[in-house]
Short mmCIF file of C-alpha atoms in Angstrom, two decimals:
data_model
loop_
_atom_site.label_atom_id
_atom_site.label_comp_id
_atom_site.label_asym_id
_atom_site.label_seq_id
_atom_site.Cartn_x
_atom_site.Cartn_y
_atom_site.Cartn_z
CA MET A 25 -6.46 -7.33 12.44
CA GLY A 26 -7.58 -9.36 15.01
CA VAL A 27 -10.75 -7.65 15.51
CA TYR A 28 -11.73 -8.77 11.77
CA SER A 29 -10.05 -11.78 11.78
CA GLU A 30 -11.65 -13.69 14.96
CA PRO A 31 -15.67 -13.29 13.29
CA LEU A 32 -14.04 -14.05 9.66
CA ALA A 33 -12.53 -17.49 11.30
CA VAL A 34 -16.29 -18.15 12.44
CA ARG A 35 -17.88 -17.74 8.62
CA PHE A 36 -14.83 -19.46 7.44
CA VAL A 37 -14.85 -22.38 9.23
CA ASP A 38 -18.81 -22.62 8.78
CA PHE A 39 -18.06 -21.95 4.79
CA ALA A 40 -15.04 -24.62 4.80
CA GLY A 41 -17.75 -27.18 6.47
CA ILE A 42 -15.16 -28.01 9.00
CA THR A 43 -17.02 -30.69 12.02
CA GLU A 44 -15.92 -32.01 15.49
CA GLY A 45 -12.80 -34.29 15.00
CA THR A 46 -11.92 -33.01 11.90
CA GLN A 47 -7.95 -32.80 11.12
CA VAL A 48 -7.14 -29.53 9.92
CA LEU A 49 -4.06 -28.27 8.45
CA ASP A 50 -3.96 -24.43 9.31
CA VAL A 51 -1.43 -22.81 6.81
CA GLY A 52 -0.23 -19.24 7.85
CA CYS A 53 -1.88 -19.06 10.78
CA GLY A 54 -0.69 -15.71 12.57
CA PRO A 55 -1.25 -15.51 15.84
CA GLY A 56 -4.01 -17.77 15.87
CA ALA A 57 -7.25 -16.05 15.42
CA LEU A 58 -8.20 -19.05 12.73
CA THR A 59 -6.52 -21.98 14.74
CA ALA A 60 -8.76 -21.01 18.15
CA GLU A 61 -11.84 -20.94 16.29
CA LEU A 62 -10.89 -24.72 14.40
CA VAL A 63 -10.25 -25.90 18.25
CA ARG A 64 -13.47 -24.52 19.45
CA ARG A 65 -15.24 -26.45 17.09
CA GLY A 66 -13.34 -29.63 18.31
CA ALA A 67 -11.10 -29.80 15.30
CA SER A 68 -7.42 -31.43 15.59
CA VAL A 69 -5.17 -28.51 14.27
CA LEU A 70 -1.92 -28.89 12.53
CA ALA A 71 -0.88 -24.92 12.20
CA ILE A 72 2.23 -23.38 10.57
CA ASP A 73 3.25 -20.05 9.53
CA PRO A 74 7.14 -18.89 8.45
CA SER A 75 7.39 -15.94 11.45
CA GLU A 76 8.36 -17.07 14.72
CA VAL A 77 6.83 -14.45 16.65
CA PHE A 78 3.49 -15.73 15.22
CA VAL A 79 4.50 -18.90 15.82
CA GLY A 80 5.12 -18.49 19.64
CA ALA A 81 1.99 -16.48 19.89
CA CYS A 82 -0.26 -19.22 18.22
CA ARG A 83 1.35 -21.59 20.40
CA ALA A 84 0.48 -19.40 23.87
CA ARG A 85 -2.83 -18.96 22.61
CA VAL A 86 -3.83 -22.13 21.53
CA PRO A 87 -1.74 -24.73 23.33
CA GLU A 88 -4.03 -27.50 22.16
CA ALA A 89 -2.57 -26.89 18.33
CA ASP A 90 0.35 -28.59 16.78
CA VAL A 91 1.99 -25.31 15.73
CA ARG A 92 5.19 -24.91 13.62
CA LEU A 93 7.47 -22.70 11.67
CA GLY A 94 7.57 -23.57 8.15
CA SER A 95 6.12 -21.73 5.03
CA ALA A 96 3.21 -22.96 2.88
CA GLU A 97 5.34 -23.88 -0.60
CA THR A 98 7.29 -26.33 1.64
CA LEU A 99 4.79 -27.64 4.09
CA PRO A 100 6.60 -30.75 6.30
CA PHE A 101 3.55 -32.78 6.11
CA ASP A 102 2.80 -36.14 4.68
CA ASP A 103 0.51 -37.13 1.96
CA GLY A 104 -3.16 -37.09 2.69
CA SER A 105 -2.31 -36.08 6.42
CA ALA A 106 -5.17 -33.73 6.84
CA ASP A 107 -9.14 -34.08 5.95
CA ALA A 108 -8.91 -30.39 5.27
CA ALA A 109 -6.11 -27.81 4.94
CA LEU A 110 -6.99 -23.82 5.41
CA ALA A 111 -5.44 -20.52 4.60
CA GLN A 112 -7.17 -17.65 6.30
CA LEU A 113 -5.98 -14.00 5.08
CA VAL A 114 -2.75 -15.56 3.89
CA VAL A 115 -2.63 -16.47 0.07
CA ASN A 116 -2.03 -12.48 -0.78
CA PHE A 117 1.56 -13.06 1.28
CA MET A 118 2.41 -16.37 -0.51
CA PRO A 119 5.14 -15.98 -2.80
CA ASP A 120 3.54 -18.76 -5.28
CA PRO A 121 -0.15 -18.99 -4.65
CA VAL A 122 -0.63 -21.81 -6.83
CA ALA A 123 2.28 -23.79 -5.53
CA GLY A 124 0.82 -22.89 -1.76
CA LEU A 125 -1.81 -24.28 -2.93
CA ARG A 126 -0.87 -27.50 -4.65
CA GLN A 127 0.99 -28.18 -1.38
CA MET A 128 -2.03 -27.82 1.00
CA ALA A 129 -3.69 -30.29 -1.36
CA ARG A 130 -0.78 -32.49 -1.58
CA CYS A 131 -1.16 -32.96 2.62
CA THR A 132 -4.77 -33.11 2.16
CA ARG A 133 -6.59 -36.66 1.88
CA PRO A 134 -8.71 -36.96 -1.38
CA GLY A 135 -12.08 -35.86 -1.64
CA GLY A 136 -11.06 -33.59 1.43
CA VAL A 137 -11.65 -29.56 1.27
CA VAL A 138 -9.08 -27.05 0.58
CA ALA A 139 -10.28 -23.51 1.48
CA ALA A 140 -8.90 -19.90 1.39
CA CYS A 141 -9.93 -16.38 1.83
CA VAL A 142 -8.51 -13.14 1.21
CA TRP A 143 -9.63 -9.51 2.08
CA ASP A 144 -11.22 -7.63 -0.85
CA HIS A 145 -8.41 -5.30 -1.37
CA ALA A 146 -8.76 -4.67 -4.97
CA GLY A 147 -12.54 -3.64 -4.15
CA ASP A 148 -14.46 -1.14 -1.86
CA SER A 149 -15.03 -3.61 0.98
CA GLY A 150 -12.07 -5.12 1.87
CA ALA A 151 -11.19 -4.62 6.08
CA LEU A 152 -8.54 -2.01 4.96
CA SER A 153 -10.31 -0.26 1.55
CA LEU A 154 -10.92 2.91 3.42
CA PHE A 155 -7.33 3.22 5.15
CA TRP A 156 -5.99 2.42 1.47
CA ASP A 157 -8.52 5.10 -0.04
CA ALA A 158 -7.23 7.89 2.15
CA VAL A 159 -3.62 6.75 1.49
CA ALA A 160 -4.37 7.40 -2.40
CA GLU A 161 -5.33 10.75 -1.48
CA VAL A 162 -2.73 12.02 0.28
CA ASP A 163 0.22 9.79 -1.65
CA PRO A 164 -1.07 8.91 -4.89
CA ASP A 165 1.87 7.06 -5.54
CA GLU A 166 1.50 4.63 -2.91
CA PRO A 167 0.07 0.92 -4.58
CA GLY A 168 -1.21 -0.41 -1.28
CA GLU A 169 -2.83 -3.58 -1.44
CA ALA A 170 -5.22 -3.98 -3.96
CA THR A 171 -2.72 -5.95 -6.33
CA GLN A 172 -1.76 -8.76 -4.17
CA PRO A 173 -3.02 -12.21 -5.56
CA GLY A 174 -6.28 -13.16 -4.39
CA SER A 175 -7.52 -9.74 -3.56
CA ARG A 176 -9.68 -9.91 -7.08
CA GLY A 177 -12.99 -11.67 -7.41
CA GLY A 178 -12.00 -15.16 -9.23
CA ASP A 179 -8.24 -14.97 -7.89
CA LEU A 180 -8.79 -17.86 -5.66
CA VAL A 181 -10.59 -19.88 -7.79
CA GLU A 182 -7.85 -19.42 -10.60
CA PHE A 183 -5.44 -20.39 -8.12
CA ALA A 184 -7.29 -23.46 -7.54
CA VAL A 185 -7.48 -24.64 -10.58
CA ALA A 186 -4.17 -24.09 -11.43
CA ALA A 187 -3.12 -26.06 -8.32
CA GLY A 188 -5.42 -28.79 -9.45
CA LEU A 189 -8.12 -28.52 -6.89
CA ASN A 190 -11.51 -30.11 -8.07
CA ALA A 191 -15.05 -27.57 -8.71
CA PRO A 192 -13.48 -24.55 -6.82
CA GLU A 193 -16.44 -22.65 -5.51
CA GLN A 194 -16.27 -18.82 -4.14
CA ASP A 195 -18.26 -17.16 -1.90
CA ARG A 196 -17.75 -13.55 0.03
CA LEU A 197 -17.68 -13.65 3.79
CA THR A 198 -18.88 -10.49 5.52
CA VAL A 199 -18.00 -9.91 9.04
CA GLU A 200 -17.96 -6.50 11.33
CA ALA A 201 -16.00 -4.78 13.76
CA HIS A 202 -16.68 -2.55 16.34
CA PHE A 203 -14.72 0.66 17.36
CA ASP A 204 -15.36 3.06 20.27
CA ASP A 205 -14.27 5.86 18.13
CA VAL A 206 -11.80 6.86 15.43
CA ASP A 207 -8.60 7.17 17.77
CA GLU A 208 -9.45 2.92 18.69
CA TRP A 209 -9.96 2.44 15.07
CA TRP A 210 -6.62 4.32 14.13
CA SER A 211 -4.07 2.86 17.28
CA ARG A 212 -4.50 -0.59 14.99
CA PHE A 213 -2.52 1.05 12.40
CA LEU A 214 0.39 2.27 15.07
CA LEU A 215 1.42 -1.12 16.10
CA GLY A 216 2.95 -1.57 12.31
CA VAL A 217 1.70 -4.80 11.79
CA GLY A 218 1.56 -5.98 8.23
CA PRO A 219 1.53 -3.61 4.80
CA ALA A 220 -0.96 -1.04 6.22
CA GLY A 221 0.60 -0.53 9.69
CA GLU A 222 4.37 -0.94 7.93
CA TYR A 223 3.35 1.93 5.83
CA VAL A 224 1.85 4.15 8.86
CA THR A 225 5.44 3.70 10.48
CA ARG A 226 7.37 5.46 7.71
CA LEU A 227 5.55 8.42 8.20
CA ASP A 228 6.83 11.16 9.92
CA ASP A 229 4.62 12.89 12.40
CA ALA A 230 3.14 15.25 9.76
CA GLY A 231 2.43 12.73 7.55
CA ALA A 232 0.59 10.38 9.91
CA ALA A 233 -1.50 13.42 11.08
CA LEU A 234 -2.12 13.84 7.46
CA LEU A 235 -3.16 10.57 7.10
CA ARG A 236 -5.06 10.21 10.09
CA ALA A 237 -7.40 13.71 9.42
CA ALA A 238 -8.05 12.19 5.61
CA CYS A 239 -9.18 8.46 7.26
CA ALA A 240 -11.34 10.65 9.72
CA ARG A 241 -13.37 12.27 6.86
CA ARG A 242 -14.42 8.66 5.67
CA LEU A 243 -15.52 7.72 9.10
CA PRO A 244 -19.03 8.35 10.93
CA GLU A 245 -18.77 10.22 14.42
CA GLY A 246 -19.28 8.49 17.59
CA PRO A 247 -19.29 4.53 17.79
CA LEU A 248 -18.18 2.39 14.59
CA THR A 249 -19.73 -0.37 13.19
CA LEU A 250 -17.25 -1.23 10.28
CA PRO A 251 -18.01 -4.00 7.95
CA ALA A 252 -15.54 -6.01 6.01
CA THR A 253 -15.83 -8.59 3.22
CA ALA A 254 -13.37 -11.24 1.83
CA TRP A 255 -13.42 -13.64 -1.22
CA ALA A 256 -13.56 -17.17 -0.24
CA MET A 257 -12.88 -20.28 -1.83
CA ARG A 258 -13.28 -24.10 -0.83
CA ALA A 259 -12.28 -26.79 -3.35
CA ARG A 260 -12.08 -30.85 -3.35
CA ARG A 261 -8.48 -32.54 -3.18
#
């Protein structure tokens, strides 16, 4: 997802209103797309992720950040220790999104910003919408990611209210990614990362070929420029 998550990080940091010198908690940092953008903007970053592989990747990519192993529901940071807490493309993977946002709020100073974004998996404009639409054609029993928390408009605001955050606002952030051809686009799924990649790796050769063909029918020929939209929420502690 790096080809989409990097430009999304730019939009998301703008949306959250992060400025130079801000102390930011990056929750569910993954391999560091948002972490890198925050550091580039001059923020001081505490980052955390439950995956040792992602923690190692983020540390290597953004040595300026303090990157730790841990989960959103049990953040190992003091109350009010950050000016802002951000979660990019991770609320949908939290076992308890409200608890995760509540922890983010606890670690944010009064008046600080708590923000999150999730791809529009439930609609038709997310980064993986075309892929899961093709899956539905060849494997109708596969649920995909449409039911993941935060994937529908209003979900993140609902979670924020339940977490005790003030005046949550919602917006849609749209970015584009460029691919030379269908092969480059498809090759990302063969890495086995995330629910989509994991689904592809479970297929046999015939099943993978069938799904690739269903995806290709939905894609234009030649160089591809594909948009993707995420739901975003920001609120005050």
